[in-house]
PDB file of C-alpha atoms in Angstrom:
ATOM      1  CA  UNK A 225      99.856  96.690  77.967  1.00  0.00           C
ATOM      2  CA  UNK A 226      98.842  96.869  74.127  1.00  0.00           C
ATOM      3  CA  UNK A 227      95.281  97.271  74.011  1.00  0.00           C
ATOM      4  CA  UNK A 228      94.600  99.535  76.746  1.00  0.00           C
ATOM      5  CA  UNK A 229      96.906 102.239  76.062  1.00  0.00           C
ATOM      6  CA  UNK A 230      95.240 102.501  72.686  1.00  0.00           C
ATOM      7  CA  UNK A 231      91.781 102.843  74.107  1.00  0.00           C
ATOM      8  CA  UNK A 232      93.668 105.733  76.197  1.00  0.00           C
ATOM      9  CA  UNK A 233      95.229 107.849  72.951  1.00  0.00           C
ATOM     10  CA  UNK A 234      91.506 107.222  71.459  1.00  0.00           C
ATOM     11  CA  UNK A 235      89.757 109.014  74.133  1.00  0.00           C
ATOM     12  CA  UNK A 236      92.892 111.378  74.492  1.00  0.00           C
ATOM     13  CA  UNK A 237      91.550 112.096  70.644  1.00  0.00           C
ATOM     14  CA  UNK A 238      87.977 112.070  71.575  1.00  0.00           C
ATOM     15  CA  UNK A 239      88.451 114.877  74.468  1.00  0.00           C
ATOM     16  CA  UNK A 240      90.744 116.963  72.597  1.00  0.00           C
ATOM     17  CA  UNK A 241      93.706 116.772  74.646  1.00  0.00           C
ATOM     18  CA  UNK A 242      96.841 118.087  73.997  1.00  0.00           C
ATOM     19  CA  UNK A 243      99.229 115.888  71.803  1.00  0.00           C
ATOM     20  CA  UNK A 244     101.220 114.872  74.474  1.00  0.00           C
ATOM     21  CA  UNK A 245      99.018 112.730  76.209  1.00  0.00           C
ATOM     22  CA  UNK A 246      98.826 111.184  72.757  1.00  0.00           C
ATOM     23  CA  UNK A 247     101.928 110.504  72.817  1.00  0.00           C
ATOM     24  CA  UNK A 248     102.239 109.011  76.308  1.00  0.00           C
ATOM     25  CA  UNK A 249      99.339 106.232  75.307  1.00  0.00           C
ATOM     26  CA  UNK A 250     101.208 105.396  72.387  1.00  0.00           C
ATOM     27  CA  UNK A 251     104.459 105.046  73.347  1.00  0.00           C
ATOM     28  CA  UNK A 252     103.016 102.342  76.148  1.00  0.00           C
ATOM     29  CA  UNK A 253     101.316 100.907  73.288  1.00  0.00           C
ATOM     30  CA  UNK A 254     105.019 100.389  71.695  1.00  0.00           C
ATOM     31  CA  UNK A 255     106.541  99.140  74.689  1.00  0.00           C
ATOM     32  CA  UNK A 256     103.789  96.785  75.295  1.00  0.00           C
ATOM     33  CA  UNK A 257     104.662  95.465  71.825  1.00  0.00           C
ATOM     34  CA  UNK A 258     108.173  95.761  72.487  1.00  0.00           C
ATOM     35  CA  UNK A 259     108.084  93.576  75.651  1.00  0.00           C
ATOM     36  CA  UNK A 260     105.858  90.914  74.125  1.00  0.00           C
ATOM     37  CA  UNK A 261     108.166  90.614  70.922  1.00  0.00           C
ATOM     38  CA  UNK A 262     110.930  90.441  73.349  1.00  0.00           C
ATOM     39  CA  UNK A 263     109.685  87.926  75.961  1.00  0.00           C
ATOM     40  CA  UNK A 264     108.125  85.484  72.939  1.00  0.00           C
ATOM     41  CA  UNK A 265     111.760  84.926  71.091  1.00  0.00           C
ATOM     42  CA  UNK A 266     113.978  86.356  73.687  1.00  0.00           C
ATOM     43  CA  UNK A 267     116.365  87.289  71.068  1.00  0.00           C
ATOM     44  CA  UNK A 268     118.521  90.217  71.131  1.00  0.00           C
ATOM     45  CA  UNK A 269     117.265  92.334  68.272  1.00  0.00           C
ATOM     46  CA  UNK A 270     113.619  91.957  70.509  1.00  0.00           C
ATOM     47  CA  UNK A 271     115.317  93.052  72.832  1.00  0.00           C
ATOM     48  CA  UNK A 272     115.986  96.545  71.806  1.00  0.00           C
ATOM     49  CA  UNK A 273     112.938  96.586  70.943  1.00  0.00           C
ATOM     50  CA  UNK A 274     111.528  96.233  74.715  1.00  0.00           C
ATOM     51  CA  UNK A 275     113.909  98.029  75.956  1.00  0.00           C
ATOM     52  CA  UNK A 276     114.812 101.305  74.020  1.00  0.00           C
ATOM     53  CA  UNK A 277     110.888 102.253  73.839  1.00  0.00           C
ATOM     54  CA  UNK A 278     111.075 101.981  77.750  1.00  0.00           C
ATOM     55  CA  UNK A 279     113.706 105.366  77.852  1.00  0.00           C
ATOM     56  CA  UNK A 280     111.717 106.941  75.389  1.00  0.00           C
ATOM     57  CA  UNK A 281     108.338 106.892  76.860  1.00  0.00           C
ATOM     58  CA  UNK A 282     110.026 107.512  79.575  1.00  0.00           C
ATOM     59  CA  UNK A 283     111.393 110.965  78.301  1.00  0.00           C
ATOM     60  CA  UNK A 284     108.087 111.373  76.864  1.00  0.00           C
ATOM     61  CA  UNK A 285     106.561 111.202  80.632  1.00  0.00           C
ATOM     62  CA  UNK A 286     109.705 113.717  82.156  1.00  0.00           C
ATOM     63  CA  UNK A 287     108.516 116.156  79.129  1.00  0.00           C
ATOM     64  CA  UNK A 288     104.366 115.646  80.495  1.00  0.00           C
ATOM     65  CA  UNK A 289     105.745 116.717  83.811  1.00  0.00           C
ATOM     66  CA  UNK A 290     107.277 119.511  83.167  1.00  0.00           C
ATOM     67  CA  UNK A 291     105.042 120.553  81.068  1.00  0.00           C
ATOM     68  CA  UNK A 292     101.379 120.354  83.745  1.00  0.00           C
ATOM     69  CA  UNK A 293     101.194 123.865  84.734  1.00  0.00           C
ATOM     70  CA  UNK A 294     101.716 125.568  80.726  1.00  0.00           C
ATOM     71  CA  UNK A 295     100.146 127.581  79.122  1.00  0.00           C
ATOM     72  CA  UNK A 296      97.846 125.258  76.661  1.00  0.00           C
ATOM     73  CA  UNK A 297      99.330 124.747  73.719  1.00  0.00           C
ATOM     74  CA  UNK A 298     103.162 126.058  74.441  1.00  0.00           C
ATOM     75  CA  UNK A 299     105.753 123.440  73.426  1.00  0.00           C
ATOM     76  CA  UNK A 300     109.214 123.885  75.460  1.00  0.00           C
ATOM     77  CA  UNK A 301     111.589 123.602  73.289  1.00  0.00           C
ATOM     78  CA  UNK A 302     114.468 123.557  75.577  1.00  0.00           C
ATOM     79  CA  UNK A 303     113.288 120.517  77.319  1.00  0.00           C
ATOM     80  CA  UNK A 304     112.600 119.035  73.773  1.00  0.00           C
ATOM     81  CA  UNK A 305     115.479 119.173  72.618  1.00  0.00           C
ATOM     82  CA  UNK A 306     117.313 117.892  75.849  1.00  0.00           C
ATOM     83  CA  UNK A 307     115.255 115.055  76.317  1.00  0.00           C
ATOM     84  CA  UNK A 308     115.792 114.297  72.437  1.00  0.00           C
ATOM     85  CA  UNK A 309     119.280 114.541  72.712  1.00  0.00           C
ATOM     86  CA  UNK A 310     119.035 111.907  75.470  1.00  0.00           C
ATOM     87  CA  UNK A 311     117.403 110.013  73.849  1.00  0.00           C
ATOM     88  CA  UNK A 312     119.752 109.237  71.051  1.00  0.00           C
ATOM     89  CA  UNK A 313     122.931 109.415  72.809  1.00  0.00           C
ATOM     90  CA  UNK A 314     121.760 106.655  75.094  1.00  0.00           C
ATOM     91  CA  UNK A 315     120.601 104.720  71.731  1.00  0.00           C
ATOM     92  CA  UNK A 316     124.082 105.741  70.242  1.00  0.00           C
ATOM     93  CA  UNK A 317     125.931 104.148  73.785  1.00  0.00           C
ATOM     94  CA  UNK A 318     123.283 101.150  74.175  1.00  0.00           C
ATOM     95  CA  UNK A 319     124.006 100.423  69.818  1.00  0.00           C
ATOM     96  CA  UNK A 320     127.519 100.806  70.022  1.00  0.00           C
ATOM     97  CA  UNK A 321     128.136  98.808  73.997  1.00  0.00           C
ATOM     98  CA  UNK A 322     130.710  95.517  73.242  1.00  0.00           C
ATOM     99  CA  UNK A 323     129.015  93.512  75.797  1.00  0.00           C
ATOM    100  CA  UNK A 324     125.274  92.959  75.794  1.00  0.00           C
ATOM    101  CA  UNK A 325     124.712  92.475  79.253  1.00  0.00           C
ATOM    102  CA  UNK A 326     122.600  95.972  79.076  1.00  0.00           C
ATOM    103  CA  UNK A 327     124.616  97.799  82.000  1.00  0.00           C
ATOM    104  CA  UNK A 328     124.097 101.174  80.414  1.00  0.00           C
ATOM    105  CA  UNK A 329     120.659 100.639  79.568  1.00  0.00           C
ATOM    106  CA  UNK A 330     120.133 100.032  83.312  1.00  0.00           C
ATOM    107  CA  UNK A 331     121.927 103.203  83.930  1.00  0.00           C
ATOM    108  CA  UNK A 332     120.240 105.469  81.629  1.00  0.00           C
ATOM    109  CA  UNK A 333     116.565 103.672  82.023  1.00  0.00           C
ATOM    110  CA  UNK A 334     116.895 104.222  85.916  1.00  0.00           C
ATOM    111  CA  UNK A 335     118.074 107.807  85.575  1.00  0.00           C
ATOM    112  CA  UNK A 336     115.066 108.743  83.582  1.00  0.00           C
ATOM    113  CA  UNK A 337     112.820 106.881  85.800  1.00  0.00           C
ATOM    114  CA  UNK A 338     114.152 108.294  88.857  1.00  0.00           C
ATOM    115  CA  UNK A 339     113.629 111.569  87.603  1.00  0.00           C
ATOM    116  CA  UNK A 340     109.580 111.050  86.686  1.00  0.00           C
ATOM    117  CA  UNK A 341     109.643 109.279  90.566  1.00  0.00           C
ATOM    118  CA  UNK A 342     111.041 112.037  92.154  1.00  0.00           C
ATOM    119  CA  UNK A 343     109.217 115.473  90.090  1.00  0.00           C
ATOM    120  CA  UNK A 344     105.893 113.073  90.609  1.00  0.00           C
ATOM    121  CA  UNK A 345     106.297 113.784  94.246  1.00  0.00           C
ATOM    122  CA  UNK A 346     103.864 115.958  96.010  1.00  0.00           C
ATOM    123  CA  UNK A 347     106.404 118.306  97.892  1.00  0.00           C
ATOM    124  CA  UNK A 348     107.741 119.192  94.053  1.00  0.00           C
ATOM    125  CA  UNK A 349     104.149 120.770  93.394  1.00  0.00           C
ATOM    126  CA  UNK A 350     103.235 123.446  95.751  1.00  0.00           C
ATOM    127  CA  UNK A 351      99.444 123.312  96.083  1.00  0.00           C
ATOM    128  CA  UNK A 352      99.597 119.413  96.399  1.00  0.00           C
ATOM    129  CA  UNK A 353      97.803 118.839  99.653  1.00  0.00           C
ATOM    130  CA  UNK A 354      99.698 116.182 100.791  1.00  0.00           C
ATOM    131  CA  UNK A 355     102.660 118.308 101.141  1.00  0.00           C
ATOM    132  CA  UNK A 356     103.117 118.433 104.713  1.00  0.00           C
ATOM    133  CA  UNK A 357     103.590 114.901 105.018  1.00  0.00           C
ATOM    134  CA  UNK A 358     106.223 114.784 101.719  1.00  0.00           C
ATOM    135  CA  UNK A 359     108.022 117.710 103.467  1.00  0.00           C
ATOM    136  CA  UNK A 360     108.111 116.408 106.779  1.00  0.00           C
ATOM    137  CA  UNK A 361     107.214 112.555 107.787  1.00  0.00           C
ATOM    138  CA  UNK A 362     108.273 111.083 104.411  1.00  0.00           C
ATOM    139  CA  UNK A 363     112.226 112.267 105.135  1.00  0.00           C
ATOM    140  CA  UNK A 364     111.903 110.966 109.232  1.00  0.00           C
ATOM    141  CA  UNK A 365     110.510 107.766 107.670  1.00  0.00           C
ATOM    142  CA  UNK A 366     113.653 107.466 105.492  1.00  0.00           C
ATOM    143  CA  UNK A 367     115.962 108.523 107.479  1.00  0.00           C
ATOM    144  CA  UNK A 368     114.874 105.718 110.510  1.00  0.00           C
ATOM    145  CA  UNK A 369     115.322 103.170 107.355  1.00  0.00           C
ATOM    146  CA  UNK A 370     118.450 104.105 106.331  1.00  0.00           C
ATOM    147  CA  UNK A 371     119.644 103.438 109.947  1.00  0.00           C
ATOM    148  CA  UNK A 372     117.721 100.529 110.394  1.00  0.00           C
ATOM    149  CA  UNK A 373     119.205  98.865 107.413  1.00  0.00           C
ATOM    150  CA  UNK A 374     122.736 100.219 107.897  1.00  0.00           C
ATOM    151  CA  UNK A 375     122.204  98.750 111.016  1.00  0.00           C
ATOM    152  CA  UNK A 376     120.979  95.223 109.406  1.00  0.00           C
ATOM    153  CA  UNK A 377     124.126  95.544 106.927  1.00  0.00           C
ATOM    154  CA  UNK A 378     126.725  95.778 109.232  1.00  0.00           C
ATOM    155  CA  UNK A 379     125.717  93.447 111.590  1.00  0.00           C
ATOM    156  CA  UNK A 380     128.104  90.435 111.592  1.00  0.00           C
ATOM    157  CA  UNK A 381     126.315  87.308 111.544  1.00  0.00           C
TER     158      UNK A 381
END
């Protein structure tokens, strides 16, 4: 997860893409690094460093989202900022948390991840021509799952 994201901000270079695909690479390229500094000494200080790059690229990615149907080369301040702001106040929290069991990172990391799961969807983009199915089968699906494992939950064994 090192190499290969640089290869990806190279061509993103080489094709004259906008900066935020840049970005994206390169912040896989630090989270690559991240996780194998982490998972060599398994110390805490690695640690951060695996898994604070996760909620950033991870911003970065909710920013690329937002930003597919722009004008070219219109930065969105708004969402900028927001996602900035995030970003340090769950750095501030994760920093300043007594325990280090990394609840809040959980918290946070799945929030932001949720959020480029769910705007990734098909139904969120109009023109997607999968859409019937996201609108329609996709909720019948869940719903029969839900019951099936409420069902499955509740069953005394």
């Amino acid at each position: 997860m090192i190499i290969p994201p640089i290869f990806g901000a190279i061509q993103s270079v080489r094709d004259g893409l906008e900066k935020r695909y840049i970005a994206s690479y390169l912040a896989l390229t630090v989270v690559g690094m991240g996780s194998w500094c982490f998972h060599m000494t398994l110390k805490y200080e690695m640690q951060l460093l695996d898994e604070l790059p996760m909620i950033y690229s991870c911003c970065i990615f909710v920013y690329c989202m937002f930003e597919c149907f722009k004008m070219k080369n219109s930065v969105n301040y708004h969402l900028l900022f927001t996602l900035v702001l995030f970003s340090l106040i769950v750095t501030t929290v994760y920093l300043k948390e007594l325990s280090k069991e990394g609840a809040t990172y959980y918290r946070c990391y799945h929030t932001v991840s949720c959020m480029v799961a769910y705007f990734n969807w098909p139904w969120f983009l109009s023109s997607h021509p999968f859409q019937f199915i996201y609108k329609n089968t996709l909720p019948e699906i869940q719903a029969k799952s839900e019951v099936s494992l409420w069902n499955l939950a509740s069953d005394p064994v």
